[in-house]
Amino acid sequence: MKRILFPLVSMFASVFLVAAQNAPRIGPGTVQGVVTRAGTNEPLPEIQISLEGAVSPEAMQTLLSSAASAGIVVNPPPGASLSETTQLMTAAAAARGLPIQAQGIQNIITRAVGNQTWPTTVTDGSGAFTFRDVKPGRYTVRAVREGFFGKPVNGAYPPTAWVDIVVGERETKQAPLSMAQGPILGGRIYDSVGGLLSNASVQIYSVAYQTGFALLQPAVAGVAKTTYDRGEYRLFWIPPGDYYLGVTPSARPGGPGTPFQPGGRTYYPNVTRLSDAIPITIRGGEDLRGLDIAVQNAALLKI
């Protein structure tokens, strides 16, 4: 009996060993890609890349509640990624004509899910990045760098670029990304008699529509600059689009024989009415210096 059992045990052990050797190996995958300047093959170094996995249900609920309080109500499908939810929020804000820019939506997202941590890396000199030992599943690969913007979503340029991917067992997934660089706007501001004007506020504006009415608003929060002592200004990190450039001198109280100067706004090029202003079109990466403005005196009203 023993002579029969030992060969059988040996035979079954060999079968199991062969089956184990031929079974598909289960293991993590790899995510890699290159970040380039939009419209070119130029690599972009020093771009921060994050590999975002699933958002916790608690964080997603906080995000949806925060968006609803800002007037943006969305119902993402179960399992929606953070980028998919972001696109829904951007589309909902645009559909309602809410004066909320892409940066504002990104701020809502950051506050809601900022406590979640994901693996991050930085692109090298050739714009390349790699994540190893990635568990199979759905991810969002996101690129961010101050002064750069992703592809437009419903006409708005978000401050990040991203792509959704699905990583399989032992798969090497490619995730290429591109970003547009914000331009530099600069020039000098002169007063009504041709002198250099310091301490004047320079801002770019865009036209949004709220409940069917045109609304002029600052295009990017925090971009407004005050002119230096030589009347110079420079504006950075502006997403592509069409804008109006305006300057508002500081209000100055009148003295003996000098009327109060309320600091009315003057638009490029040297006009006080928006209908006469010339919009500035930004494609990305321009160096638009020499945009000088001579402040025009506001019309005096008699009471």
JSON list of C-alpha atoms in Angstrom, two decimals, residues 35 56-58 70 86 129 144 182 199 209 218 235 239 271 277 285:
[
{"chain": "A", "resi": 35, "resn": "VAL", "atom": "CA", "xyz": [4.86, 66.40, -19.13]},
{"chain": "A", "resi": 56, "resn": "SER", "atom": "CA", "xyz": [-12.98, 58.49, 0.84]},
{"chain": "A", "resi": 57, "resn": "PRO", "atom": "CA", "xyz": [-16.80, 58.70, 1.06]},
{"chain": "A", "resi": 58, "resn": "GLU", "atom": "CA", "xyz": [-16.46, 61.19, 3.93]},
{"chain": "A", "resi": 70, "resn": "ALA", "atom": "CA", "xyz": [-21.36, 77.88, -3.19]},
{"chain": "A", "resi": 86, "resn": "THR", "atom": "CA", "xyz": [-14.22, 68.50, -10.79]},
{"chain": "A", "resi": 129, "resn": "PHE", "atom": "CA", "xyz": [8.07, 60.82, -14.00]},
{"chain": "A", "resi": 144, "resn": "VAL", "atom": "CA", "xyz": [0.63, 71.13, -10.87]},
{"chain": "A", "resi": 182, "resn": "GLY", "atom": "CA", "xyz": [0.84, 81.74, -17.96]},
{"chain": "A", "resi": 199, "resn": "ASN", "atom": "CA", "xyz": [0.52, 103.29, -5.90]},
{"chain": "A", "resi": 209, "resn": "TYR", "atom": "CA", "xyz": [-22.68, 86.17, -17.23]},
{"chain": "A", "resi": 218, "resn": "PRO", "atom": "CA", "xyz": [-11.40, 90.35, -11.61]},
{"chain": "A", "resi": 235, "resn": "LEU", "atom": "CA", "xyz": [1.28, 90.60, -13.66]},
{"chain": "A", "resi": 239, "resn": "PRO", "atom": "CA", "xyz": [-4.54, 81.53, -17.63]},
{"chain": "A", "resi": 271, "resn": "VAL", "atom": "CA", "xyz": [-10.16, 104.81, -22.23]},
{"chain": "A", "resi": 277, "resn": "ALA", "atom": "CA", "xyz": [-11.43, 99.12, -24.40]},
{"chain": "A", "resi": 285, "resn": "GLY", "atom": "CA", "xyz": [3.63, 81.76, -22.42]}
]
